[in-house]
Short mmCIF file of the N, C-alpha and C atoms (twelve columns), coordinates in Angstrom:
data_MODEL
# 
_entry.id   MODEL 
# 
loop_
_atom_site.group_PDB 
_atom_site.id 
_atom_site.type_symbol 
_atom_site.label_atom_id 
_atom_site.label_alt_id 
_atom_site.label_comp_id 
_atom_site.label_asym_id 
_atom_site.label_seq_id 
_atom_site.Cartn_x 
_atom_site.Cartn_y 
_atom_site.Cartn_z 
_atom_site.pdbx_PDB_model_num 
ATOM 1   N N  . MET A 1  -8.500  -26.431 4.564   1 
ATOM 2   C CA . MET A 1  -9.356  -25.717 3.626   1 
ATOM 3   C C  . MET A 1  -10.540 -26.587 3.213   1 
ATOM 4   N N  . ASP A 2  -11.013 -27.396 4.132   1 
ATOM 5   C CA . ASP A 2  -12.138 -28.280 3.831   1 
ATOM 6   C C  . ASP A 2  -13.418 -27.524 3.524   1 
ATOM 7   N N  . ASN A 3  -13.563 -26.343 4.083   1 
ATOM 8   C CA . ASN A 3  -14.788 -25.574 3.902   1 
ATOM 9   C C  . ASN A 3  -14.677 -24.568 2.756   1 
ATOM 10  N N  . TRP A 4  -13.642 -24.674 1.947   1 
ATOM 11  C CA . TRP A 4  -13.395 -23.732 0.861   1 
ATOM 12  C C  . TRP A 4  -13.475 -24.440 -0.482  1 
ATOM 13  N N  . GLU A 5  -13.852 -23.690 -1.506  1 
ATOM 14  C CA . GLU A 5  -13.982 -24.254 -2.851  1 
ATOM 15  C C  . GLU A 5  -13.291 -23.346 -3.865  1 
ATOM 16  N N  . LYS A 6  -12.612 -23.961 -4.820  1 
ATOM 17  C CA . LYS A 6  -11.915 -23.205 -5.871  1 
ATOM 18  C C  . LYS A 6  -12.939 -22.667 -6.862  1 
ATOM 19  N N  . VAL A 7  -12.842 -21.357 -7.169  1 
ATOM 20  C CA . VAL A 7  -13.773 -20.746 -8.118  1 
ATOM 21  C C  . VAL A 7  -13.068 -20.129 -9.320  1 
ATOM 22  N N  . PHE A 8  -11.726 -20.065 -9.284  1 
ATOM 23  C CA . PHE A 8  -11.005 -19.437 -10.388 1 
ATOM 24  C C  . PHE A 8  -9.561  -19.913 -10.389 1 
ATOM 25  N N  . THR A 9  -9.013  -20.143 -11.589 1 
ATOM 26  C CA . THR A 9  -7.614  -20.547 -11.758 1 
ATOM 27  C C  . THR A 9  -6.994  -19.732 -12.884 1 
ATOM 28  N N  . THR A 10 -5.763  -19.275 -12.688 1 
ATOM 29  C CA . THR A 10 -5.060  -18.505 -13.708 1 
ATOM 30  C C  . THR A 10 -3.554  -18.636 -13.514 1 
ATOM 31  N N  . GLU A 11 -2.815  -18.375 -14.569 1 
ATOM 32  C CA . GLU A 11 -1.355  -18.311 -14.461 1 
ATOM 33  C C  . GLU A 11 -0.895  -16.906 -14.101 1 
ATOM 34  N N  . LYS A 12 -1.787  -15.918 -14.209 1 
ATOM 35  C CA . LYS A 12 -1.413  -14.513 -14.024 1 
ATOM 36  C C  . LYS A 12 -1.885  -13.996 -12.663 1 
ATOM 37  N N  . LEU A 13 -0.938  -13.533 -11.865 1 
ATOM 38  C CA . LEU A 13 -1.246  -13.047 -10.528 1 
ATOM 39  C C  . LEU A 13 -2.241  -11.898 -10.563 1 
ATOM 40  N N  . TYR A 14 -2.094  -10.966 -11.502 1 
ATOM 41  C CA . TYR A 14 -2.982  -9.805  -11.525 1 
ATOM 42  C C  . TYR A 14 -4.432  -10.223 -11.740 1 
ATOM 43  N N  . GLN A 15 -4.678  -11.288 -12.511 1 
ATOM 44  C CA . GLN A 15 -6.050  -11.753 -12.717 1 
ATOM 45  C C  . GLN A 15 -6.627  -12.326 -11.420 1 
ATOM 46  N N  . ALA A 16 -5.825  -13.078 -10.701 1 
ATOM 47  C CA . ALA A 16 -6.278  -13.622 -9.419  1 
ATOM 48  C C  . ALA A 16 -6.581  -12.495 -8.438  1 
ATOM 49  N N  . GLU A 17 -5.748  -11.457 -8.428  1 
ATOM 50  C CA . GLU A 17 -5.970  -10.315 -7.536  1 
ATOM 51  C C  . GLU A 17 -7.259  -9.573  -7.896  1 
ATOM 52  N N  . ILE A 18 -7.525  -9.399  -9.188  1 
ATOM 53  C CA . ILE A 18 -8.756  -8.727  -9.620  1 
ATOM 54  C C  . ILE A 18 -9.975  -9.519  -9.180  1 
ATOM 55  N N  . VAL A 19 -9.947  -10.831 -9.372  1 
ATOM 56  C CA . VAL A 19 -11.071 -11.678 -8.960  1 
ATOM 57  C C  . VAL A 19 -11.264 -11.590 -7.450  1 
ATOM 58  N N  . LYS A 20 -10.190 -11.695 -6.696  1 
ATOM 59  C CA . LYS A 20 -10.269 -11.623 -5.235  1 
ATOM 60  C C  . LYS A 20 -10.860 -10.292 -4.782  1 
ATOM 61  N N  . GLU A 21 -10.380 -9.194  -5.331  1 
ATOM 62  C CA . GLU A 21 -10.876 -7.878  -4.937  1 
ATOM 63  C C  . GLU A 21 -12.337 -7.687  -5.328  1 
ATOM 64  N N  . THR A 22 -12.725 -8.177  -6.499  1 
ATOM 65  C CA . THR A 22 -14.117 -8.075  -6.936  1 
ATOM 66  C C  . THR A 22 -15.031 -8.815  -5.966  1 
ATOM 67  N N  . LEU A 23 -14.644 -10.006 -5.585  1 
ATOM 68  C CA . LEU A 23 -15.453 -10.786 -4.647  1 
ATOM 69  C C  . LEU A 23 -15.511 -10.109 -3.281  1 
ATOM 70  N N  . GLU A 24 -14.389 -9.621  -2.799  1 
ATOM 71  C CA . GLU A 24 -14.361 -8.965  -1.496  1 
ATOM 72  C C  . GLU A 24 -15.176 -7.680  -1.496  1 
ATOM 73  N N  . ASP A 25 -15.201 -6.958  -2.617  1 
ATOM 74  C CA . ASP A 25 -16.031 -5.758  -2.727  1 
ATOM 75  C C  . ASP A 25 -17.512 -6.080  -2.585  1 
ATOM 76  N N  . ARG A 26 -17.876 -7.325  -2.868  1 
ATOM 77  C CA . ARG A 26 -19.269 -7.766  -2.769  1 
ATOM 78  C C  . ARG A 26 -19.523 -8.567  -1.492  1 
ATOM 79  N N  . GLY A 27 -18.586 -8.497  -0.572  1 
ATOM 80  C CA . GLY A 27 -18.775 -9.107  0.738   1 
ATOM 81  C C  . GLY A 27 -18.432 -10.583 0.839   1 
ATOM 82  N N  . ILE A 28 -17.712 -11.115 -0.145  1 
ATOM 83  C CA . ILE A 28 -17.329 -12.526 -0.131  1 
ATOM 84  C C  . ILE A 28 -15.843 -12.636 0.199   1 
ATOM 85  N N  . ASN A 29 -15.527 -13.348 1.266   1 
ATOM 86  C CA . ASN A 29 -14.126 -13.577 1.622   1 
ATOM 87  C C  . ASN A 29 -13.488 -14.486 0.585   1 
ATOM 88  N N  . ALA A 30 -12.317 -14.110 0.109   1 
ATOM 89  C CA . ALA A 30 -11.612 -14.892 -0.908  1 
ATOM 90  C C  . ALA A 30 -10.128 -14.930 -0.572  1 
ATOM 91  N N  . VAL A 31 -9.488  -16.036 -0.932  1 
ATOM 92  C CA . VAL A 31 -8.047  -16.177 -0.737  1 
ATOM 93  C C  . VAL A 31 -7.418  -16.691 -2.024  1 
ATOM 94  N N  . ILE A 32 -6.165  -16.311 -2.230  1 
ATOM 95  C CA . ILE A 32 -5.406  -16.788 -3.390  1 
ATOM 96  C C  . ILE A 32 -4.401  -17.821 -2.904  1 
ATOM 97  N N  . LEU A 33 -4.411  -18.973 -3.547  1 
ATOM 98  C CA . LEU A 33 -3.442  -20.022 -3.258  1 
ATOM 99  C C  . LEU A 33 -2.464  -20.079 -4.419  1 
ATOM 100 N N  . ASP A 34 -1.186  -19.874 -4.114  1 
ATOM 101 C CA . ASP A 34 -0.144  -19.844 -5.144  1 
ATOM 102 C C  . ASP A 34 0.390   -21.254 -5.357  1 
ATOM 103 N N  . LYS A 35 0.194   -21.790 -6.553  1 
ATOM 104 C CA . LYS A 35 0.619   -23.153 -6.873  1 
ATOM 105 C C  . LYS A 35 1.848   -23.165 -7.783  1 
ATOM 106 N N  . ARG A 36 2.607   -22.068 -7.780  1 
ATOM 107 C CA . ARG A 36 3.814   -22.020 -8.608  1 
ATOM 108 C C  . ARG A 36 4.885   -22.933 -8.038  1 
ATOM 109 N N  . ASP A 37 5.694   -23.490 -8.901  1 
ATOM 110 C CA . ASP A 37 6.848   -24.290 -8.499  1 
ATOM 111 C C  . ASP A 37 7.884   -23.343 -7.911  1 
ATOM 112 N N  . SER A 38 8.284   -23.577 -6.688  1 
ATOM 113 C CA . SER A 38 9.223   -22.658 -6.036  1 
ATOM 114 C C  . SER A 38 10.601  -22.656 -6.699  1 
ATOM 115 N N  . SER A 39 10.923  -23.686 -7.435  1 
ATOM 116 C CA . SER A 39 12.212  -23.734 -8.130  1 
ATOM 117 C C  . SER A 39 12.214  -22.880 -9.388  1 
ATOM 118 N N  . TYR A 40 11.041  -22.785 -10.011 1 
ATOM 119 C CA . TYR A 40 10.894  -22.045 -11.264 1 
ATOM 120 C C  . TYR A 40 9.682   -21.133 -11.133 1 
ATOM 121 N N  . ASN A 41 9.892   -19.886 -10.765 1 
ATOM 122 C CA . ASN A 41 8.785   -18.972 -10.510 1 
ATOM 123 C C  . ASN A 41 7.876   -18.746 -11.708 1 
ATOM 124 N N  . ASN A 42 8.327   -19.077 -12.903 1 
ATOM 125 C CA . ASN A 42 7.515   -18.840 -14.090 1 
ATOM 126 C C  . ASN A 42 6.519   -19.957 -14.364 1 
ATOM 127 N N  . PHE A 43 6.616   -21.073 -13.689 1 
ATOM 128 C CA . PHE A 43 5.746   -22.207 -13.957 1 
ATOM 129 C C  . PHE A 43 4.752   -22.399 -12.818 1 
ATOM 130 N N  . GLY A 44 3.491   -22.544 -13.175 1 
ATOM 131 C CA . GLY A 44 2.474   -22.783 -12.168 1 
ATOM 132 C C  . GLY A 44 1.302   -21.855 -12.339 1 
ATOM 133 N N  . TYR A 45 0.445   -21.848 -11.356 1 
ATOM 134 C CA . TYR A 45 -0.782  -21.078 -11.461 1 
ATOM 135 C C  . TYR A 45 -1.251  -20.647 -10.076 1 
ATOM 136 N N  . ARG A 46 -2.261  -19.788 -10.073 1 
ATOM 137 C CA . ARG A 46 -2.868  -19.316 -8.832  1 
ATOM 138 C C  . ARG A 46 -4.328  -19.733 -8.837  1 
ATOM 139 N N  . GLU A 47 -4.848  -20.038 -7.669  1 
ATOM 140 C CA . GLU A 47 -6.247  -20.419 -7.531  1 
ATOM 141 C C  . GLU A 47 -6.911  -19.485 -6.533  1 
ATOM 142 N N  . VAL A 48 -8.157  -19.102 -6.820  1 
ATOM 143 C CA . VAL A 48 -8.937  -18.286 -5.899  1 
ATOM 144 C C  . VAL A 48 -9.973  -19.196 -5.250  1 
ATOM 145 N N  . TYR A 49 -10.014 -19.165 -3.927  1 
ATOM 146 C CA . TYR A 49 -10.945 -19.986 -3.153  1 
ATOM 147 C C  . TYR A 49 -11.897 -19.098 -2.358  1 
ATOM 148 N N  . VAL A 50 -13.133 -19.585 -2.190  1 
ATOM 149 C CA . VAL A 50 -14.134 -18.945 -1.338  1 
ATOM 150 C C  . VAL A 50 -14.774 -20.033 -0.475  1 
ATOM 151 N N  . GLU A 51 -15.515 -19.612 0.529   1 
ATOM 152 C CA . GLU A 51 -16.224 -20.583 1.357   1 
ATOM 153 C C  . GLU A 51 -17.268 -21.305 0.509   1 
ATOM 154 N N  . LYS A 52 -17.445 -22.598 0.758   1 
ATOM 155 C CA . LYS A 52 -18.362 -23.411 -0.044  1 
ATOM 156 C C  . LYS A 52 -19.772 -22.840 -0.074  1 
ATOM 157 N N  . SER A 53 -20.202 -22.232 1.015   1 
ATOM 158 C CA . SER A 53 -21.573 -21.722 1.101   1 
ATOM 159 C C  . SER A 53 -21.854 -20.589 0.118   1 
ATOM 160 N N  . VAL A 54 -20.811 -19.936 -0.391  1 
ATOM 161 C CA . VAL A 54 -21.003 -18.826 -1.334  1 
ATOM 162 C C  . VAL A 54 -20.329 -19.084 -2.682  1 
ATOM 163 N N  . ALA A 55 -19.900 -20.310 -2.919  1 
ATOM 164 C CA . ALA A 55 -19.159 -20.625 -4.146  1 
ATOM 165 C C  . ALA A 55 -19.986 -20.381 -5.400  1 
ATOM 166 N N  . GLU A 56 -21.251 -20.762 -5.386  1 
ATOM 167 C CA . GLU A 56 -22.095 -20.553 -6.573  1 
ATOM 168 C C  . GLU A 56 -22.286 -19.064 -6.844  1 
ATOM 169 N N  . GLN A 57 -22.534 -18.296 -5.804  1 
ATOM 170 C CA . GLN A 57 -22.680 -16.845 -5.941  1 
ATOM 171 C C  . GLN A 57 -21.382 -16.228 -6.466  1 
ATOM 172 N N  . ALA A 58 -20.257 -16.664 -5.950  1 
ATOM 173 C CA . ALA A 58 -18.961 -16.144 -6.386  1 
ATOM 174 C C  . ALA A 58 -18.713 -16.457 -7.856  1 
ATOM 175 N N  . THR A 59 -19.052 -17.661 -8.275  1 
ATOM 176 C CA . THR A 59 -18.878 -18.049 -9.675  1 
ATOM 177 C C  . THR A 59 -19.708 -17.163 -10.589 1 
ATOM 178 N N  . GLN A 60 -20.929 -16.857 -10.200 1 
ATOM 179 C CA . GLN A 60 -21.787 -15.982 -10.999 1 
ATOM 180 C C  . GLN A 60 -21.213 -14.568 -11.073 1 
ATOM 181 N N  . ILE A 61 -20.716 -14.058 -9.970  1 
ATOM 182 C CA . ILE A 61 -20.107 -12.723 -9.961  1 
ATOM 183 C C  . ILE A 61 -18.914 -12.687 -10.907 1 
ATOM 184 N N  . ILE A 62 -18.083 -13.711 -10.861 1 
ATOM 185 C CA . ILE A 62 -16.908 -13.760 -11.738 1 
ATOM 186 C C  . ILE A 62 -17.348 -13.764 -13.197 1 
ATOM 187 N N  . LYS A 63 -18.328 -14.582 -13.538 1 
ATOM 188 C CA . LYS A 63 -18.804 -14.671 -14.925 1 
ATOM 189 C C  . LYS A 63 -19.397 -13.356 -15.412 1 
ATOM 190 N N  . GLN A 64 -20.134 -12.669 -14.537 1 
ATOM 191 C CA . GLN A 64 -20.849 -11.462 -14.946 1 
ATOM 192 C C  . GLN A 64 -20.015 -10.189 -14.861 1 
ATOM 193 N N  . ASP A 65 -19.140 -10.113 -13.878 1 
ATOM 194 C CA . ASP A 65 -18.510 -8.828  -13.572 1 
ATOM 195 C C  . ASP A 65 -17.008 -8.737  -13.830 1 
ATOM 196 N N  . VAL A 66 -16.349 -9.855  -14.091 1 
ATOM 197 C CA . VAL A 66 -14.897 -9.823  -14.266 1 
ATOM 198 C C  . VAL A 66 -14.561 -10.083 -15.725 1 
ATOM 199 N N  . GLN A 67 -13.832 -9.126  -16.313 1 
ATOM 200 C CA . GLN A 67 -13.400 -9.271  -17.704 1 
ATOM 201 C C  . GLN A 67 -11.932 -8.892  -17.803 1 
ATOM 202 N N  . PHE A 68 -11.201 -9.660  -18.594 1 
ATOM 203 C CA . PHE A 68 -9.789  -9.371  -18.838 1 
ATOM 204 C C  . PHE A 68 -9.620  -9.090  -20.318 1 
ATOM 205 N N  . GLU A 69 -8.897  -8.021  -20.610 1 
ATOM 206 C CA . GLU A 69 -8.693  -7.655  -22.018 1 
ATOM 207 C C  . GLU A 69 -7.248  -7.729  -22.386 1 
# 
């Protein structure tokens, strides 16, 4: 994953999925990396990664278009 950059981190899977889908709807490939401890499914977090060439654009989209209530 040398060519990928982390643009979002959360403990909640649904938030990572929303960010990923929002980015993909705008033509940006995104992947979710699950960093949960396999022994304890409740502990850990998820990270959303995009290609480095679009990381700044992805960050702006997340800031402007993604809201959690």
